CSV table of C-alpha atoms in Angstrom, one decimal:
chain,number,residue,atom,x,y,z
A,1,MET,CA,68.5,113.7,105.5
A,2,PRO,CA,70.1,117.1,105.8
A,3,ILE,CA,73.6,117.4,104.4
A,4,SER,CA,75.6,120.5,104.8
A,5,THR,CA,79.1,121.7,104.6
A,6,ALA,CA,80.2,122.0,108.2
A,7,LYS,CA,81.1,125.5,109.3
A,8,ALA,CA,82.9,127.0,112.3
A,9,THR,CA,80.9,126.8,115.5
A,10,PRO,CA,81.4,128.5,118.8
A,11,ALA,CA,82.3,125.2,120.4
A,12,SER,CA,85.8,125.6,121.7
A,13,ARG,CA,88.7,123.3,122.5
A,14,LYS,CA,87.3,120.9,124.8
A,15,ILE,CA,88.8,117.8,123.8
A,16,SER,CA,89.9,118.0,127.3
A,17,HIS,CA,92.9,116.8,129.3
A,18,MET,CA,94.1,113.7,127.5
A,19,MET,CA,93.6,111.3,130.4
A,20,SER,CA,90.0,112.2,130.9
A,21,SER,CA,88.8,109.6,128.5
A,22,PHE,CA,89.3,106.8,131.0
A,23,PRO,CA,86.1,104.9,131.9
A,24,LEU,CA,83.8,107.0,134.0
A,25,LEU,CA,80.6,106.2,136.0
A,26,ALA,CA,77.3,107.5,134.7
A,27,ALA,CA,74.1,107.1,136.6
A,28,ARG,CA,70.8,106.1,134.9
A,29,TYR,CA,68.3,106.6,137.7
A,30,PHE,CA,65.5,109.0,136.7
A,31,LYS,CA,63.2,110.9,139.0
A,32,VAL,CA,60.0,112.0,137.4
A,33,ARG,CA,59.9,115.5,138.9
A,34,VAL,CA,63.5,116.3,138.1
A,35,ARG,CA,63.2,114.7,134.6
A,36,ALA,CA,60.4,117.1,133.7
A,37,LEU,CA,62.2,120.1,135.1
A,38,LEU,CA,65.5,119.4,133.4
A,39,ALA,CA,63.9,118.4,130.1
A,40,SER,CA,62.3,121.8,129.9
A,41,ILE,CA,65.6,123.5,130.8
A,42,PHE,CA,67.4,121.6,128.0
A,43,LEU,CA,64.8,122.8,125.5
A,44,VAL,CA,65.1,126.3,126.9
A,45,LEU,CA,68.9,126.5,126.7
A,46,GLY,CA,68.9,125.1,123.1
A,47,MET,CA,72.2,123.3,123.5
A,48,THR,CA,74.3,122.7,120.5
A,49,SER,CA,77.7,121.1,120.0
A,50,GLY,CA,80.5,121.4,117.5
A,51,PHE,CA,81.4,117.8,117.9
A,52,ALA,CA,80.1,114.7,116.1
A,53,GLN,CA,79.3,112.7,119.2
A,54,SER,CA,77.4,115.4,121.3
A,55,ARG,CA,73.9,115.6,119.9
A,56,SER,CA,72.1,113.1,122.1
A,57,GLU,CA,69.0,113.9,124.1
A,58,PRO,CA,69.8,114.6,127.8
A,59,SER,CA,70.1,111.4,129.9
A,60,LEU,CA,69.0,112.8,133.2
A,61,SER,CA,70.7,111.1,136.2
A,62,GLY,CA,69.8,111.3,139.9
A,63,PHE,CA,69.5,114.9,141.0
A,64,THR,CA,68.7,115.4,144.7
A,65,PRO,CA,67.5,118.9,145.8
A,66,ILE,CA,69.2,120.4,148.9
A,67,SER,CA,69.2,123.8,150.6
A,68,PHE,CA,71.9,126.4,150.3
A,69,ALA,CA,72.5,125.9,154.0
A,70,GLU,CA,73.6,122.3,153.2
A,71,LEU,CA,75.9,123.5,150.5
A,72,GLU,CA,79.3,123.5,152.2
A,73,GLY,CA,81.5,126.4,151.2
A,74,TRP,CA,78.6,128.4,149.6
A,75,SER,CA,78.6,131.3,152.1
A,76,GLN,CA,82.4,131.6,151.9
A,77,ASP,CA,82.7,131.8,148.1
A,78,GLY,CA,83.7,135.2,146.7
A,79,LEU,CA,80.8,135.5,144.2
A,80,LEU,CA,82.1,138.8,142.9
A,81,GLN,CA,84.6,136.7,140.9
A,82,ALA,CA,81.8,134.5,139.5
A,83,TRP,CA,79.5,137.4,138.4
A,84,PRO,CA,81.4,138.3,135.2
A,85,ALA,CA,81.1,134.6,134.0
A,86,TRP,CA,77.4,134.7,134.8
A,87,GLN,CA,76.9,138.0,132.9
A,88,ARG,CA,78.8,136.7,129.9
A,89,GLY,CA,76.6,133.6,129.8
A,90,CYS,CA,73.4,135.7,130.1
A,91,LYS,CA,74.3,137.5,126.8
A,92,VAL,CA,73.3,134.2,125.2
A,93,LEU,CA,70.6,133.0,127.6
A,94,MET,CA,68.6,136.2,127.4
A,95,ALA,CA,67.9,135.5,123.7
A,96,ARG,CA,66.4,132.1,124.6
A,97,SER,CA,63.2,131.0,126.2
A,98,GLU,CA,62.0,130.9,129.8
A,99,PRO,CA,62.8,130.6,132.6
A,100,MET,CA,66.4,131.5,132.0
A,101,ALA,CA,65.7,134.6,129.9
A,102,SER,CA,63.7,136.2,132.7
A,103,ILE,CA,66.3,135.2,135.3
A,104,CYS,CA,69.0,136.9,133.3
A,105,GLN,CA,66.9,139.9,132.8
A,106,ARG,CA,66.4,140.3,136.5
A,107,SER,CA,70.1,139.9,137.1
A,108,LEU,CA,70.7,143.2,135.2
A,109,PHE,CA,69.4,145.0,138.3
A,110,VAL,CA,71.9,143.4,140.6
A,111,SER,CA,75.0,145.5,141.4
A,112,GLN,CA,78.1,143.8,140.3
A,113,ASP,CA,80.0,145.2,143.3
A,114,ASP,CA,77.5,144.0,145.9
A,115,GLU,CA,78.4,140.5,146.9
A,116,ALA,CA,75.5,140.1,149.3
A,117,ALA,CA,73.1,141.1,146.6
A,118,ILE,CA,74.6,138.6,144.2
A,119,ARG,CA,74.4,135.8,146.8
A,120,SER,CA,70.8,136.7,147.5
A,121,PHE,CA,70.0,136.7,143.7
A,122,PHE,CA,71.3,133.1,143.3
A,123,GLU,CA,69.5,131.9,146.4
A,124,SER,CA,66.2,133.4,145.3
A,125,GLU,CA,66.3,132.2,141.7
A,126,PHE,CA,67.8,128.7,142.0
A,127,VAL,CA,67.6,125.5,144.0
A,128,PRO,CA,70.8,123.4,144.5
A,129,HIS,CA,70.6,119.8,143.3
A,130,ARG,CA,73.3,117.3,144.0
A,131,VAL,CA,74.4,115.2,141.0
A,132,ARG,CA,74.2,111.7,142.4
A,133,ASP,CA,75.8,108.6,140.8
A,134,SER,CA,73.2,105.8,141.5
A,135,LYS,CA,75.7,103.1,140.4
A,136,VAL,CA,78.0,103.8,143.4
A,137,LYS,CA,76.9,101.6,146.3
A,138,GLU,CA,78.7,103.4,149.1
A,139,ALA,CA,76.7,106.4,150.1
A,140,ARG,CA,79.8,108.4,151.0
A,141,ASP,CA,81.0,108.1,147.4
A,142,ALA,CA,77.7,108.7,145.6
A,143,HIS,CA,78.4,112.3,145.0
A,144,SER,CA,82.1,111.9,144.1
A,145,ASN,CA,82.8,113.1,140.6
A,146,LEU,CA,86.0,113.4,138.5
A,147,VAL,CA,87.3,116.9,137.9
A,148,THR,CA,90.1,117.6,135.4
A,149,GLY,CA,91.5,120.8,134.0
A,150,TYR,CA,92.1,122.6,130.7
A,151,TYR,CA,93.6,125.9,129.6
A,152,GLU,CA,94.4,128.1,126.6
A,153,PRO,CA,98.0,127.6,125.4
A,154,LEU,CA,100.3,130.5,124.6
A,155,LEU,CA,102.9,129.5,122.1
A,156,MET,CA,105.6,131.1,120.0
A,157,GLY,CA,105.0,131.0,116.2
A,158,SER,CA,105.2,132.7,112.9
A,159,ARG,CA,102.9,133.5,109.9
A,160,SER,CA,105.4,131.9,107.6
A,161,PRO,CA,107.6,128.8,107.9
A,162,SER,CA,111.2,129.1,108.9
A,163,SER,CA,114.0,126.9,110.2
A,164,ARG,CA,112.5,127.3,113.7
A,165,PHE,CA,108.8,127.3,113.0
A,166,GLN,CA,107.8,124.4,110.7
A,167,ILE,CA,104.7,122.8,112.3
A,168,PRO,CA,101.5,124.2,110.6
A,169,VAL,CA,98.2,125.1,112.3
A,170,HIS,CA,95.4,124.7,109.8
A,171,ARG,CA,92.1,126.3,109.2
A,172,ALA,CA,89.1,124.1,108.2
A,173,PRO,CA,89.0,122.6,104.7
A,174,GLY,CA,85.9,123.6,102.7
A,175,ASP,CA,85.0,120.0,101.7
A,176,ILE,CA,84.0,118.7,105.2
A,177,VAL,CA,80.4,117.7,105.0
A,178,ALA,CA,78.2,117.2,108.0
A,179,VAL,CA,75.3,114.7,107.8
A,180,ASP,CA,72.4,114.9,110.3
A,181,LEU,CA,70.2,111.8,110.2
A,182,SER,CA,67.8,112.7,113.0
A,183,SER,CA,64.9,114.0,110.8
A,184,GLN,CA,64.4,110.6,109.1
A,185,TYR,CA,65.9,108.4,111.8
A,186,PRO,CA,65.1,109.9,115.2
A,187,GLU,CA,66.9,106.9,116.9
A,188,LEU,CA,70.1,108.2,115.3
A,189,ARG,CA,69.8,111.8,116.6
A,190,ALA,CA,72.9,111.3,118.7
A,191,MET,CA,74.9,110.9,115.5
A,192,ARG,CA,76.3,113.7,113.5
A,193,LEU,CA,78.6,112.3,110.8
A,194,ARG,CA,81.4,114.1,109.1
A,195,GLY,CA,83.0,113.1,105.8
A,196,ARG,CA,83.5,114.4,102.2
A,197,LEU,CA,81.7,114.0,98.9
A,198,VAL,CA,83.5,111.9,96.3
A,199,LYS,CA,82.4,110.9,92.8
A,200,SER,CA,82.1,107.3,91.8
A,201,PRO,CA,80.7,105.4,88.8
A,202,GLU,CA,77.5,105.0,90.8
A,203,GLY,CA,77.4,108.7,91.5
A,204,SER,CA,78.4,110.9,94.4
A,205,LYS,CA,78.8,109.3,97.8
A,206,ILE,CA,80.1,110.4,101.3
A,207,GLU,CA,83.2,108.7,102.6
A,208,PRO,CA,84.9,109.2,106.0
A,209,TYR,CA,87.2,112.2,106.2
A,210,PRO,CA,90.9,111.3,106.4
A,211,SER,CA,92.4,110.6,109.8
A,212,ARG,CA,95.1,112.7,111.5
A,213,SER,CA,97.9,110.5,110.1
A,214,GLU,CA,96.3,110.4,106.6
A,215,LEU,CA,96.0,114.2,106.5
A,216,GLU,CA,99.5,114.8,107.7
A,217,ARG,CA,101.0,112.3,105.2
A,218,SER,CA,99.0,113.3,102.2
A,219,GLY,CA,99.6,117.0,102.1
A,220,VAL,CA,96.0,117.8,101.3
A,221,LEU,CA,95.9,120.6,103.9
A,222,LYS,CA,98.6,122.6,102.0
A,223,GLY,CA,97.4,126.1,101.6
A,224,LEU,CA,95.2,126.1,104.7
A,225,GLU,CA,98.0,127.2,107.1
A,226,ILE,CA,97.2,129.9,109.6
A,227,ALA,CA,100.6,129.9,111.3
A,228,TYR,CA,103.5,127.7,112.1
A,229,LEU,CA,104.7,126.5,115.5
A,230,GLU,CA,108.0,125.1,116.8
A,231,ASP,CA,107.0,121.9,118.6
A,232,PRO,CA,104.6,119.3,117.1
A,233,VAL,CA,103.8,118.1,120.6
A,234,GLU,CA,102.7,121.6,121.7
A,235,ALA,CA,100.7,121.9,118.5
A,236,PHE,CA,99.0,118.6,119.3
A,237,PHE,CA,98.1,119.8,122.8
A,238,MET,CA,96.7,123.0,121.4
A,239,GLU,CA,94.3,120.8,119.5
A,240,VAL,CA,93.6,118.9,122.7
A,241,GLN,CA,92.6,122.2,124.3
A,242,GLY,CA,90.8,123.4,121.1
A,243,SER,CA,92.0,127.0,121.3
A,244,GLY,CA,95.2,128.9,121.9
A,245,LYS,CA,97.2,132.1,121.3
A,246,ILE,CA,100.3,132.4,119.1
A,247,GLN,CA,102.8,135.1,119.8
A,248,LEU,CA,104.5,136.2,116.6
A,249,PRO,CA,108.1,137.5,116.3
A,250,ASP,CA,107.0,141.1,116.3
A,251,GLY,CA,105.1,140.6,119.6
A,252,SER,CA,101.6,140.6,118.2
A,253,LEU,CA,99.2,137.8,119.0
A,254,ILE,CA,97.0,135.5,117.0
A,255,ARG,CA,94.0,134.1,118.9
A,256,LEU,CA,92.7,130.8,117.6
A,257,GLY,CA,89.3,129.1,118.3
A,258,TYR,CA,87.8,125.8,117.3
A,259,ALA,CA,86.5,125.8,113.7
A,260,ASN,CA,85.8,122.1,112.8
A,261,GLN,CA,86.9,118.5,113.3
A,262,ASN,CA,87.5,115.6,110.9
A,263,GLY,CA,84.8,113.4,112.4
A,264,HIS,CA,87.1,110.8,113.9
A,265,PRO,CA,86.7,109.9,117.6
A,266,TYR,CA,89.2,111.3,120.1
A,267,ARG,CA,91.6,108.7,121.4
A,268,SER,CA,93.7,109.4,124.5
A,269,ILE,CA,97.4,109.2,123.9
A,270,GLY,CA,97.9,109.1,127.6
A,271,ALA,CA,95.8,106.0,127.8
A,272,TYR,CA,97.8,104.4,125.0
A,273,LEU,CA,101.0,104.9,126.9
A,274,VAL,CA,99.5,103.5,130.1
A,275,GLU,CA,98.1,100.4,128.3
A,276,ARG,CA,101.5,99.7,126.8
A,277,LYS,CA,103.1,100.2,130.3
A,278,GLU,CA,105.2,103.0,129.0
A,279,LEU,CA,103.9,105.2,131.7
A,280,THR,CA,101.9,104.7,134.9
A,281,LEU,CA,98.6,106.3,135.4
A,282,ALA,CA,100.1,108.8,137.8
A,283,GLN,CA,102.8,109.7,135.2
A,284,ALA,CA,100.4,110.1,132.3
A,285,SER,CA,99.8,113.9,132.8
A,286,MET,CA,100.4,116.4,130.0
A,287,GLN,CA,103.9,117.1,131.4
A,288,GLY,CA,104.6,113.3,131.7
A,289,ILE,CA,103.6,112.8,128.1
A,290,LYS,CA,105.9,115.6,127.0
A,291,ASN,CA,108.8,114.1,128.9
A,292,TRP,CA,108.1,110.7,127.3
A,293,VAL,CA,108.3,112.2,123.8
A,294,LYS,CA,111.5,114.0,124.6
A,295,ALA,CA,113.0,110.7,125.7
A,296,ASN,CA,111.6,108.9,122.6
A,297,PRO,CA,111.7,111.4,119.7
A,298,ALA,CA,111.7,108.7,117.0
A,299,ARG,CA,108.3,107.4,118.3
A,300,ARG,CA,106.6,110.8,118.4
A,301,ASP,CA,104.4,110.3,115.3
A,302,GLU,CA,103.6,106.8,116.5
A,303,LEU,CA,102.1,108.3,119.6
A,304,LEU,CA,100.4,111.4,118.2
A,305,HIS,CA,98.8,109.3,115.4
A,306,GLN,CA,97.1,107.1,118.0
A,307,ASN,CA,94.5,110.0,118.1
A,308,PRO,CA,92.8,110.0,114.6
A,309,SER,CA,90.9,113.2,115.5
A,310,LYS,CA,92.1,116.4,113.9
A,311,ILE,CA,91.0,119.8,115.0
A,312,PHE,CA,90.9,122.8,112.7
A,313,PHE,CA,91.1,126.4,113.9
A,314,ARG,CA,89.8,129.9,113.0
A,315,GLU,CA,91.3,133.3,113.9
A,316,LEU,CA,89.3,135.2,116.5
A,317,PRO,CA,89.4,139.0,117.1
A,318,ALA,CA,91.4,140.2,120.2
A,319,PRO,CA,89.1,140.5,123.2
A,320,ALA,CA,88.3,143.9,124.5
A,321,ASP,CA,88.5,142.6,128.1
A,322,ALA,CA,91.9,141.0,129.0
A,323,SER,CA,90.1,138.7,131.5
A,324,GLU,CA,88.2,137.0,128.7
A,325,GLY,CA,89.3,133.5,127.8
A,326,PRO,CA,88.6,131.6,124.5
A,327,LEU,CA,85.1,131.1,123.3
A,328,GLY,CA,83.3,128.1,124.9
A,329,ALA,CA,80.6,126.0,123.4
A,330,MET,CA,78.0,128.6,124.5
A,331,GLY,CA,79.7,131.2,122.3
A,332,VAL,CA,80.8,133.3,125.2
A,333,PRO,CA,84.3,133.9,126.5
A,334,LEU,CA,85.4,131.5,129.3
A,335,THR,CA,86.5,132.9,132.7
A,336,ALA,CA,89.5,131.4,134.4
A,337,GLY,CA,88.6,129.5,137.5
A,338,ARG,CA,84.9,130.1,137.0
A,339,SER,CA,84.0,128.2,133.7
A,340,ILE,CA,83.7,124.5,133.4
A,341,ALA,CA,83.1,122.1,130.5
A,342,ILE,CA,80.4,119.4,131.1
A,343,ASP,CA,78.6,116.7,129.2
A,344,PRO,CA,75.6,118.5,127.6
A,345,SER,CA,73.7,115.3,127.3
A,346,HIS,CA,73.5,115.3,131.1
A,347,LEU,CA,73.8,118.9,132.3
A,348,PRO,CA,72.4,121.9,130.5
A,349,LEU,CA,74.9,124.5,129.2
A,350,GLY,CA,74.6,127.9,130.9
A,351,LEU,CA,73.5,126.8,134.4
A,352,PRO,CA,75.4,127.7,137.5
A,353,VAL,CA,77.2,124.8,139.2
A,354,PHE,CA,78.8,124.7,142.7
A,355,LEU,CA,82.0,122.8,142.5
A,356,ARG,CA,83.9,121.3,145.4
A,357,THR,CA,87.3,119.6,144.7
A,358,GLN,CA,91.0,119.7,145.4
A,359,LEU,CA,93.5,121.7,143.3
A,360,PRO,CA,96.9,120.3,142.3
A,361,SER,CA,98.5,122.4,145.0
A,362,GLY,CA,96.4,120.5,147.6
A,363,ALA,CA,94.2,123.5,148.4
A,364,GLN,CA,90.5,122.8,148.7
A,365,LEU,CA,88.3,124.5,146.2
A,366,ALA,CA,84.6,125.3,146.8
A,367,ARG,CA,83.1,127.9,144.4
A,368,LEU,CA,80.4,128.7,142.0
A,369,VAL,CA,81.2,128.0,138.3
A,370,LEU,CA,79.3,128.2,135.1
A,371,ALA,CA,78.7,125.3,132.7
A,372,GLN,CA,79.8,127.1,129.5
A,373,ASP,CA,81.8,124.6,127.5
A,374,ILE,CA,81.8,121.0,126.4
A,375,GLY,CA,84.5,118.4,125.6
A,376,SER,CA,84.5,115.1,123.7
A,377,ALA,CA,86.4,113.5,126.6
A,378,ILE,CA,83.9,114.8,129.1
A,379,ARG,CA,81.3,112.0,129.4
A,380,GLY,CA,78.7,111.5,132.1
A,381,ALA,CA,76.8,113.7,134.6
A,382,HIS,CA,79.7,113.2,137.0
A,383,ARG,CA,82.4,114.9,135.1
A,384,ALA,CA,83.7,118.5,134.9
A,385,ASP,CA,86.7,120.1,133.3
A,386,LEU,CA,87.8,123.4,135.0
A,387,PHE,CA,89.2,126.2,132.8
A,388,PHE,CA,92.5,127.4,134.4
A,389,GLY,CA,93.2,130.3,132.1
A,390,THR,CA,95.9,131.2,129.6
A,391,GLY,CA,99.7,130.4,129.4
A,392,VAL,CA,102.3,128.2,130.8
A,393,ALA,CA,101.4,128.3,134.5
A,394,ALA,CA,97.7,127.6,133.7
A,395,GLY,CA,98.8,124.7,131.5
A,396,GLU,CA,100.9,123.2,134.3
A,397,ASP,CA,98.0,123.4,136.8
A,398,ALA,CA,95.5,122.1,134.2
A,399,GLY,CA,97.8,119.2,133.3
A,400,ARG,CA,98.1,118.1,136.9
A,401,MET,CA,94.4,118.5,137.7
A,402,ARG,CA,92.7,115.1,138.3
A,403,SER,CA,90.7,115.1,141.5
A,404,ARG,CA,87.5,113.8,143.0
A,405,GLY,CA,84.9,116.4,143.7
A,406,GLU,CA,81.3,117.2,144.0
A,407,LEU,CA,79.0,118.9,141.5
A,408,VAL,CA,75.8,120.6,142.7
A,409,VAL,CA,73.8,122.1,139.8
A,410,LEU,CA,71.6,125.1,140.5
A,411,LEU,CA,68.2,124.6,138.8
A,412,PRO,CA,65.8,127.5,138.3
A,413,ARG,CA,63.5,127.8,141.4
A,414,ALA,CA,60.4,128.7,139.3
A,415,SER,CA,60.6,125.5,137.4
A,416,ALA,CA,61.3,123.4,140.5
A,417,ARG,CA,58.1,124.4,142.3
């Protein structure tokens, strides 16, 4: 039974938008041909997760092949904007097995300024497959999926505490232990436990790591502060996103990425308020929750402590390209509007996905995106979380994003033959 001290992984934020943990449909219909195809792709992509609940084998739902001519909006999409996200993903995929390594290698010969060539590349290398929910009886709703949004917060803060900045952001403690039971108990391969070693009269044993409320009240994280923020609710939402930037008083920036987690399951504080009839489902957006806390400051900790999960951060170097977002679960920078988080037990990380949905503004969205991130609140083949970018405006859009949509995954053509 392998036991190791859990270290920082490239998995980012992705404890997504707080309302995305509401019950979701997940199909369980398997087609032999697609099962074999996708199973090989999952092995090729070598997916990993930084979260305790994300190590299960892929559960392959109904995937229906279609032609690009049937893919509404495909010919109108500006693929020049998607190409940087594809190229960033290929930096990881080229180091892995076939067929993705060869596909990425061939993409090096495609001009990044030639949209027709880029479109031809995807059409020649991939076959679109609709992600179908076989539990939905109405045919018109069978390809309807829930799409939410996330972002990278940009907050004011300081390296040292002050009267203004008092809320600490912590790096990962060194005593978090990860336990992988899969080698001895294959049926438990979906479980990756986190805890800490403690000594007892019977010898050392592993006990659960403290919850959010226990960590905050005990003071055991003292000395692990990276920086200090002004608003505990904003600090909480940065954990929900799993990454962020902090602007210091001198104007310099600290960029933070996901480092580790305390092993407790994520609980939606939005769902808590809805269940208690404090907010309606429509009101339980990120902005609505912030407004509730402002109106009920004495109950702030009661609300935040409903989520026992605690995220720890690590400092990241400043990106050379200003268009690069935080690192996703693939270990490559996310691209605003072109990267999504998915459930890796259903869809392989790294594959292109054509997304059709409606933005908070009411505008229709139909574009190619890349599955480059994961999230503990993203469950099922029929879920996606769209990365909106960095800062306040991105956060407002991400907080309002909750729409039905369609996911069409592009599977390698060579494997589909």
